[in-house]
mmCIF file of C-alpha atoms in Angstrom:
data_model
loop_
_atom_site.group_PDB
_atom_site.id
_atom_site.type_symbol
_atom_site.label_atom_id
_atom_site.label_comp_id
_atom_site.label_asym_id
_atom_site.label_seq_id
_atom_site.Cartn_x
_atom_site.Cartn_y
_atom_site.Cartn_z
ATOM 1 C CA MET U 1 -151.004 27.473 55.372
ATOM 2 C CA PHE U 2 -150.255 31.201 55.082
ATOM 3 C CA SER U 3 -153.821 31.926 53.962
ATOM 4 C CA SER U 4 -155.198 30.364 57.159
ATOM 5 C CA ILE U 5 -152.691 32.300 59.272
ATOM 6 C CA ARG U 6 -153.671 35.574 57.569
ATOM 7 C CA SER U 7 -157.348 34.783 58.336
ATOM 8 C CA VAL U 8 -156.663 34.206 62.000
ATOM 9 C CA SER U 9 -154.329 37.225 62.192
ATOM 10 C CA ARG U 10 -157.220 39.539 61.343
ATOM 11 C CA ILE U 11 -158.805 38.549 64.657
ATOM 12 C CA TYR U 12 -155.769 38.347 66.885
ATOM 13 C CA PRO U 13 -153.323 41.342 66.760
ATOM 14 C CA ALA U 14 -150.684 39.333 68.594
ATOM 15 C CA LEU U 15 -150.785 36.664 65.908
ATOM 16 C CA ARG U 16 -150.633 39.341 63.182
ATOM 17 C CA GLN U 17 -147.425 40.586 64.706
ATOM 18 C CA ALA U 18 -146.085 37.050 64.797
ATOM 19 C CA VAL U 19 -146.880 36.612 61.086
ATOM 20 C CA PHE U 20 -145.149 39.873 60.268
ATOM 21 C CA LEU U 21 -142.045 38.841 62.176
ATOM 22 C CA HIS U 22 -142.139 35.457 60.483
ATOM 23 C CA LYS U 23 -142.012 37.096 57.071
ATOM 24 C CA SER U 24 -139.230 39.514 57.960
ATOM 25 C CA THR U 25 -136.995 37.560 60.336
ATOM 26 C CA GLU U 26 -137.778 33.958 59.412
ATOM 27 C CA ILE U 27 -139.303 32.924 62.765
ATOM 28 C CA PRO U 28 -139.823 29.135 62.713
ATOM 29 C CA ASN U 29 -143.255 27.918 61.695
ATOM 30 C CA VAL U 30 -143.632 26.050 64.971
ATOM 31 C CA TYR U 31 -143.784 29.369 66.820
ATOM 32 C CA ILE U 32 -146.547 30.639 64.584
ATOM 33 C CA GLN U 33 -148.522 27.412 64.998
ATOM 34 C CA SER U 34 -148.071 27.352 68.784
ATOM 35 C CA ARG U 35 -149.151 30.967 69.075
ATOM 36 C CA SER U 36 -152.214 30.265 66.938
ATOM 37 C CA ILE U 37 -153.200 27.251 69.040
ATOM 38 C CA PHE U 38 -152.701 29.229 72.270
ATOM 39 C CA LEU U 39 -154.917 32.097 71.144
ATOM 40 C CA THR U 40 -157.581 29.752 69.773
ATOM 41 C CA GLN U 41 -157.710 27.841 73.087
ATOM 42 C CA LYS U 42 -157.895 31.113 74.989
ATOM 43 C CA CYS U 43 -160.855 32.214 72.872
ATOM 44 C CA ALA U 44 -162.595 28.853 73.365
ATOM 45 C CA LYS U 45 -162.188 29.093 77.155
ATOM 46 C CA SER U 46 -163.625 32.604 77.071
ATOM 47 C CA LYS U 47 -166.687 31.330 75.167
ATOM 48 C CA ASP U 48 -167.127 28.485 77.663
ATOM 49 C CA ARG U 49 -167.100 30.973 80.535
ATOM 50 C CA LYS U 50 -169.769 33.039 78.788
ATOM 51 C CA LYS U 51 -171.941 29.936 78.340
ATOM 52 C CA GLU U 52 -171.598 29.113 82.031
ATOM 53 C CA GLN U 53 -172.625 32.641 82.945
ATOM 54 C CA LYS U 54 -175.756 32.378 80.782
ATOM 55 C CA LYS U 55 -176.953 29.179 82.489
ATOM 56 C CA PRO U 56 -179.958 30.010 84.698
ATOM 57 C CA GLY U 57 -179.439 29.415 88.388
ATOM 58 C CA LYS U 58 -181.501 26.962 90.378
ATOM 59 C CA VAL U 59 -184.895 28.367 91.317
ATOM 60 C CA GLU U 60 -185.729 27.982 94.987
ATOM 61 C CA ILE U 61 -189.334 26.913 95.576
ATOM 62 C CA ASN U 62 -191.005 28.747 98.452
ATOM 63 C CA GLU U 63 -194.131 26.693 99.125
ATOM 64 C CA ASP U 64 -195.486 29.123 101.735
ATOM 65 C CA VAL U 65 -195.393 32.049 99.295
ATOM 66 C CA LEU U 66 -196.903 29.953 96.516
ATOM 67 C CA ARG U 67 -199.736 28.732 98.713
ATOM 68 C CA GLU U 68 -200.459 32.318 99.680
ATOM 69 C CA HIS U 69 -200.798 33.579 96.126
ATOM 70 C CA VAL U 70 -201.705 30.606 93.891
ATOM 71 C CA LYS U 71 -203.587 27.321 94.207
ATOM 72 C CA TYR U 72 -200.339 25.477 94.808
ATOM 73 C CA ASP U 73 -201.704 22.086 95.875
ATOM 74 C CA ALA U 74 -204.190 22.052 93.011
ATOM 75 C CA LEU U 75 -201.381 22.900 90.577
ATOM 76 C CA LEU U 76 -199.221 20.053 91.857
ATOM 77 C CA GLY U 77 -202.230 17.743 91.717
ATOM 78 C CA GLN U 78 -202.892 18.548 88.055
ATOM 79 C CA MET U 79 -199.287 17.971 87.066
ATOM 80 C CA GLN U 80 -198.918 14.779 89.099
ATOM 81 C CA LYS U 81 -202.148 13.437 87.636
ATOM 82 C CA ALA U 82 -200.750 13.993 84.129
ATOM 83 C CA ILE U 83 -197.693 11.915 85.085
ATOM 84 C CA GLU U 84 -199.823 9.134 86.590
ATOM 85 C CA ASN U 85 -202.038 9.062 83.507
ATOM 86 C CA LEU U 86 -198.954 8.716 81.302
ATOM 87 C CA LYS U 87 -197.682 5.774 83.359
ATOM 88 C CA GLU U 88 -201.131 4.155 83.314
ATOM 89 C CA GLU U 89 -201.513 4.562 79.554
ATOM 90 C CA TYR U 90 -198.075 3.057 78.966
ATOM 91 C CA ILE U 91 -198.884 0.026 81.105
ATOM 92 C CA LYS U 92 -202.325 -0.562 79.620
ATOM 93 C CA ASN U 93 -201.969 0.410 75.997
ATOM 94 C CA ILE U 94 -198.303 0.533 75.027
ATOM 95 C CA SER U 95 -197.012 -2.983 75.538
ATOM 96 C CA LEU U 96 -194.998 -5.165 73.172
ATOM 97 C CA ARG U 97 -197.194 -8.149 73.887
ATOM 98 C CA SER U 98 -200.884 -8.057 74.712
ATOM 99 C CA SER U 99 -201.597 -9.598 78.087
ATOM 100 C CA THR U 100 -204.772 -10.411 79.962
ATOM 101 C CA GLY U 101 -203.729 -7.816 82.538
ATOM 102 C CA ALA U 102 -203.423 -5.093 79.904
ATOM 103 C CA LEU U 103 -206.871 -5.940 78.476
ATOM 104 C CA GLU U 104 -208.523 -6.132 81.875
ATOM 105 C CA GLU U 105 -207.705 -2.485 82.591
ATOM 106 C CA LEU U 106 -208.956 -1.153 79.252
ATOM 107 C CA LYS U 107 -211.747 1.369 79.756
ATOM 108 C CA VAL U 108 -214.895 0.769 77.723
ATOM 109 C CA ARG U 109 -217.413 3.604 77.429
ATOM 110 C CA VAL U 110 -220.973 2.321 77.747
ATOM 111 C CA ASP U 111 -224.028 4.587 78.106
ATOM 112 C CA GLY U 112 -221.819 7.580 78.891
ATOM 113 C CA LYS U 113 -219.836 5.833 81.617
ATOM 114 C CA ASP U 114 -216.394 4.214 81.623
ATOM 115 C CA HIS U 115 -216.103 0.583 82.701
ATOM 116 C CA LYS U 116 -213.039 -1.614 82.963
ATOM 117 C CA LEU U 117 -213.207 -4.463 80.480
ATOM 118 C CA GLN U 118 -212.834 -6.999 83.297
ATOM 119 C CA GLU U 119 -216.104 -5.661 84.770
ATOM 120 C CA LEU U 120 -217.972 -6.527 81.558
ATOM 121 C CA GLY U 121 -216.606 -9.940 80.703
ATOM 122 C CA GLN U 122 -214.345 -12.839 81.599
ATOM 123 C CA ILE U 123 -210.861 -12.612 80.104
ATOM 124 C CA ILE U 124 -208.666 -15.698 79.796
ATOM 125 C CA ARG U 125 -205.631 -16.685 77.726
ATOM 126 C CA LYS U 126 -206.563 -19.715 75.635
ATOM 127 C CA ASN U 127 -202.981 -20.222 74.438
ATOM 128 C CA PRO U 128 -199.873 -18.040 73.927
ATOM 129 C CA GLN U 129 -201.332 -16.625 70.706
ATOM 130 C CA VAL U 130 -204.999 -16.078 71.632
ATOM 131 C CA ILE U 131 -206.897 -14.268 74.408
ATOM 132 C CA VAL U 132 -210.609 -15.056 74.837
ATOM 133 C CA ILE U 133 -213.163 -12.535 76.151
ATOM 134 C CA ASN U 134 -216.561 -13.910 77.206
ATOM 135 C CA LEU U 135 -219.216 -11.150 77.183
ATOM 136 C CA SER U 136 -222.286 -13.339 77.701
ATOM 137 C CA GLY U 137 -223.150 -11.360 80.848
ATOM 138 C CA PHE U 138 -223.337 -8.035 78.987
ATOM 139 C CA PRO U 139 -223.834 -8.856 75.272
ATOM 140 C CA GLN U 140 -225.084 -5.324 74.568
ATOM 141 C CA THR U 141 -221.569 -4.010 75.240
ATOM 142 C CA ILE U 142 -219.933 -6.036 72.459
ATOM 143 C CA PRO U 143 -219.858 -3.182 69.861
ATOM 144 C CA ALA U 144 -218.252 -0.837 72.413
ATOM 145 C CA VAL U 145 -215.725 -3.495 73.464
ATOM 146 C CA LEU U 146 -214.780 -4.207 69.855
ATOM 147 C CA ALA U 147 -214.219 -0.518 69.200
ATOM 148 C CA THR U 148 -212.114 -0.148 72.358
ATOM 149 C CA LEU U 149 -209.888 -3.092 71.455
ATOM 150 C CA GLN U 150 -209.339 -1.824 67.920
ATOM 151 C CA LYS U 151 -208.417 1.667 69.157
ATOM 152 C CA SER U 152 -206.281 0.481 72.073
ATOM 153 C CA GLY U 153 -202.988 1.044 70.295
ATOM 154 C CA MET U 154 -202.000 -2.606 70.840
ATOM 155 C CA ASN U 155 -202.506 -3.593 67.202
ATOM 156 C CA LEU U 156 -205.472 -5.836 68.037
ATOM 157 C CA ASN U 157 -207.949 -7.270 65.555
ATOM 158 C CA PRO U 158 -210.620 -9.125 67.611
ATOM 159 C CA GLN U 159 -212.908 -11.691 65.988
ATOM 160 C CA GLN U 160 -216.461 -12.213 67.264
ATOM 161 C CA ASP U 161 -218.236 -15.548 67.646
ATOM 162 C CA GLY U 162 -221.591 -14.978 69.339
ATOM 163 C CA THR U 163 -220.899 -13.373 72.703
ATOM 164 C CA THR U 164 -217.243 -14.399 72.654
ATOM 165 C CA LEU U 165 -214.340 -12.392 71.278
ATOM 166 C CA PHE U 166 -211.077 -13.975 70.178
ATOM 167 C CA VAL U 167 -208.090 -11.648 70.306
ATOM 168 C CA SER U 168 -204.949 -12.744 68.492
ATOM 169 C CA VAL U 169 -201.717 -11.618 70.127
ATOM 170 C CA PRO U 170 -199.822 -9.719 67.399
ATOM 171 C CA PRO U 171 -196.224 -10.710 66.615
ATOM 172 C CA VAL U 172 -193.490 -8.354 67.769
ATOM 173 C CA THR U 173 -192.355 -7.008 64.391
ATOM 174 C CA LYS U 174 -190.244 -3.939 63.679
ATOM 175 C CA GLU U 175 -193.320 -2.174 62.291
ATOM 176 C CA HIS U 176 -195.287 -3.034 65.426
ATOM 177 C CA ARG U 177 -192.482 -1.651 67.625
ATOM 178 C CA GLU U 178 -192.330 1.577 65.619
ATOM 179 C CA ASN U 179 -196.114 2.044 65.784
ATOM 180 C CA LEU U 180 -196.051 1.563 69.537
ATOM 181 C CA ALA U 181 -193.175 4.045 69.811
ATOM 182 C CA LYS U 182 -195.243 6.616 67.897
ATOM 183 C CA GLY U 183 -198.148 6.006 70.250
ATOM 184 C CA ALA U 184 -195.842 6.391 73.252
ATOM 185 C CA LYS U 185 -194.568 9.718 71.938
ATOM 186 C CA ALA U 186 -198.102 10.991 71.321
ATOM 187 C CA LEU U 187 -199.044 10.146 74.914
ATOM 188 C CA PHE U 188 -195.924 11.896 76.194
ATOM 189 C CA ILE U 189 -196.769 15.042 74.204
ATOM 190 C CA LYS U 190 -200.289 14.974 75.632
ATOM 191 C CA CYS U 191 -198.864 14.700 79.156
ATOM 192 C CA ARG U 192 -196.369 17.508 78.524
ATOM 193 C CA ASP U 193 -199.043 19.801 77.105
ATOM 194 C CA THR U 194 -201.303 19.147 80.103
ATOM 195 C CA ILE U 195 -198.486 20.138 82.462
ATOM 196 C CA ARG U 196 -197.646 23.258 80.465
ATOM 197 C CA THR U 197 -201.312 24.285 80.305
ATOM 198 C CA ALA U 198 -201.615 24.078 84.097
ATOM 199 C CA GLN U 199 -198.366 26.015 84.431
ATOM 200 C CA ASN U 200 -199.308 28.745 81.943
ATOM 201 C CA ASP U 201 -202.804 29.198 83.385
ATOM 202 C CA THR U 202 -201.291 29.793 86.820
ATOM 203 C CA VAL U 203 -198.723 32.251 85.442
ATOM 204 C CA LYS U 204 -201.433 34.206 83.616
ATOM 205 C CA LYS U 205 -203.542 34.456 86.773
ATOM 206 C CA ILE U 206 -200.681 35.830 88.864
ATOM 207 C CA LYS U 207 -199.828 38.335 86.111
ATOM 208 C CA LYS U 208 -203.393 39.628 86.045
ATOM 209 C CA SER U 209 -204.026 39.594 89.783
ATOM 210 C CA GLY U 210 -202.199 42.825 90.612
ATOM 211 C CA SER U 211 -202.312 41.829 94.277
ATOM 212 C CA VAL U 212 -198.540 41.548 94.670
ATOM 213 C CA SER U 213 -195.535 43.660 93.803
ATOM 214 C CA GLU U 214 -193.793 43.230 90.478
ATOM 215 C CA ASP U 215 -190.803 41.540 92.120
ATOM 216 C CA VAL U 216 -192.962 39.032 94.015
ATOM 217 C CA SER U 217 -195.031 38.344 90.882
ATOM 218 C CA PHE U 218 -191.857 37.746 88.879
ATOM 219 C CA SER U 219 -190.515 35.366 91.533
ATOM 220 C CA ILE U 220 -193.749 33.379 91.694
ATOM 221 C CA GLN U 221 -193.877 33.051 87.908
ATOM 222 C CA HIS U 222 -190.325 31.683 87.840
ATOM 223 C CA GLN U 223 -191.139 29.191 90.579
ATOM 224 C CA VAL U 224 -194.246 27.959 88.767
ATOM 225 C CA VAL U 225 -192.271 27.519 85.535
ATOM 226 C CA ALA U 226 -189.553 25.643 87.448
ATOM 227 C CA ILE U 227 -192.174 23.289 88.890
ATOM 228 C CA GLY U 228 -193.564 22.690 85.404
ATOM 229 C CA ASP U 229 -190.049 22.004 84.100
ATOM 230 C CA LYS U 230 -189.527 19.425 86.838
ATOM 231 C CA PHE U 231 -192.680 17.490 85.934
ATOM 232 C CA VAL U 232 -191.934 17.689 82.191
ATOM 233 C CA ALA U 233 -188.447 16.311 82.859
ATOM 234 C CA GLU U 234 -190.011 13.413 84.761
ATOM 235 C CA ALA U 235 -192.375 12.728 81.853
ATOM 236 C CA GLU U 236 -189.444 12.853 79.420
ATOM 237 C CA LYS U 237 -187.567 10.275 81.483
ATOM 238 C CA ILE U 238 -190.584 7.950 81.559
ATOM 239 C CA HIS U 239 -190.993 8.309 77.796
ATOM 240 C CA GLU U 240 -187.289 7.734 77.146
ATOM 241 C CA ILE U 241 -187.337 4.456 79.098
ATOM 242 C CA LYS U 242 -190.482 3.284 77.294
ATOM 243 C CA HIS U 243 -189.083 4.309 73.893
ATOM 244 C CA LYS U 244 -185.920 2.265 74.426
ATOM 245 C CA GLU U 245 -187.967 -0.697 75.640
ATOM 246 C CA LEU U 246 -190.231 -0.644 72.601
ATOM 247 C CA LEU U 247 -187.420 -0.361 70.049
ATOM 248 C CA GLY U 248 -185.230 -2.891 71.821
ATOM 249 C CA GLU U 249 -182.503 -0.378 72.613
ATOM 250 C CA LYS U 250 -180.140 -0.788 75.532
ATOM 251 C CA LYS U 251 -180.974 1.335 78.543
#
């Protein structure tokens, strides 16, 4: 016990005095312990206050100033599009169970153009375990459709019989959940990077422009970063909800 008190007494002169008195006048141990706890709590509160002081204040967004100096609407459009793409990818490609709706929206690239799978063939659910895709109208697209299904991230292994594809609905195993969760994270990272790229490009342009004072430039940069942070936080929330859904965690 005395070794710990000596260690603390090096930091707190008041406690050192208390230890000295304890040795010479037999002050009860409870006084020494109480004094130690008091000083430790005081130090902890001081650290908490320092942390609070370091927290950045809320950045006020001045849309008029931003529109005057940067392509504000285009910036918001880029970031919002990244969010919408993330939501769309999660609905289409990151589902626990394959559904006709999820397959219908899959984009198939044919002759340099993207087509929804439902535009190329008829999609029906034969039974709970099998989805049938009839491509008799566009048989030349079968190789592209097969490749799209296999790369969809839904763990699909389609079987071809003439112009018809049979898609078995994969069981919801732990491995399947974990693979989907990895895919969900990869899509989130892509969304986040898109937002940060738009943000950083705008910041670089305002730095190089030289058309505004240093203070105004600094303010605009902070506002742009704050906007990027807001969209990234939204993407993180979307990913968190999807992650919990895929792994069967409680929300």
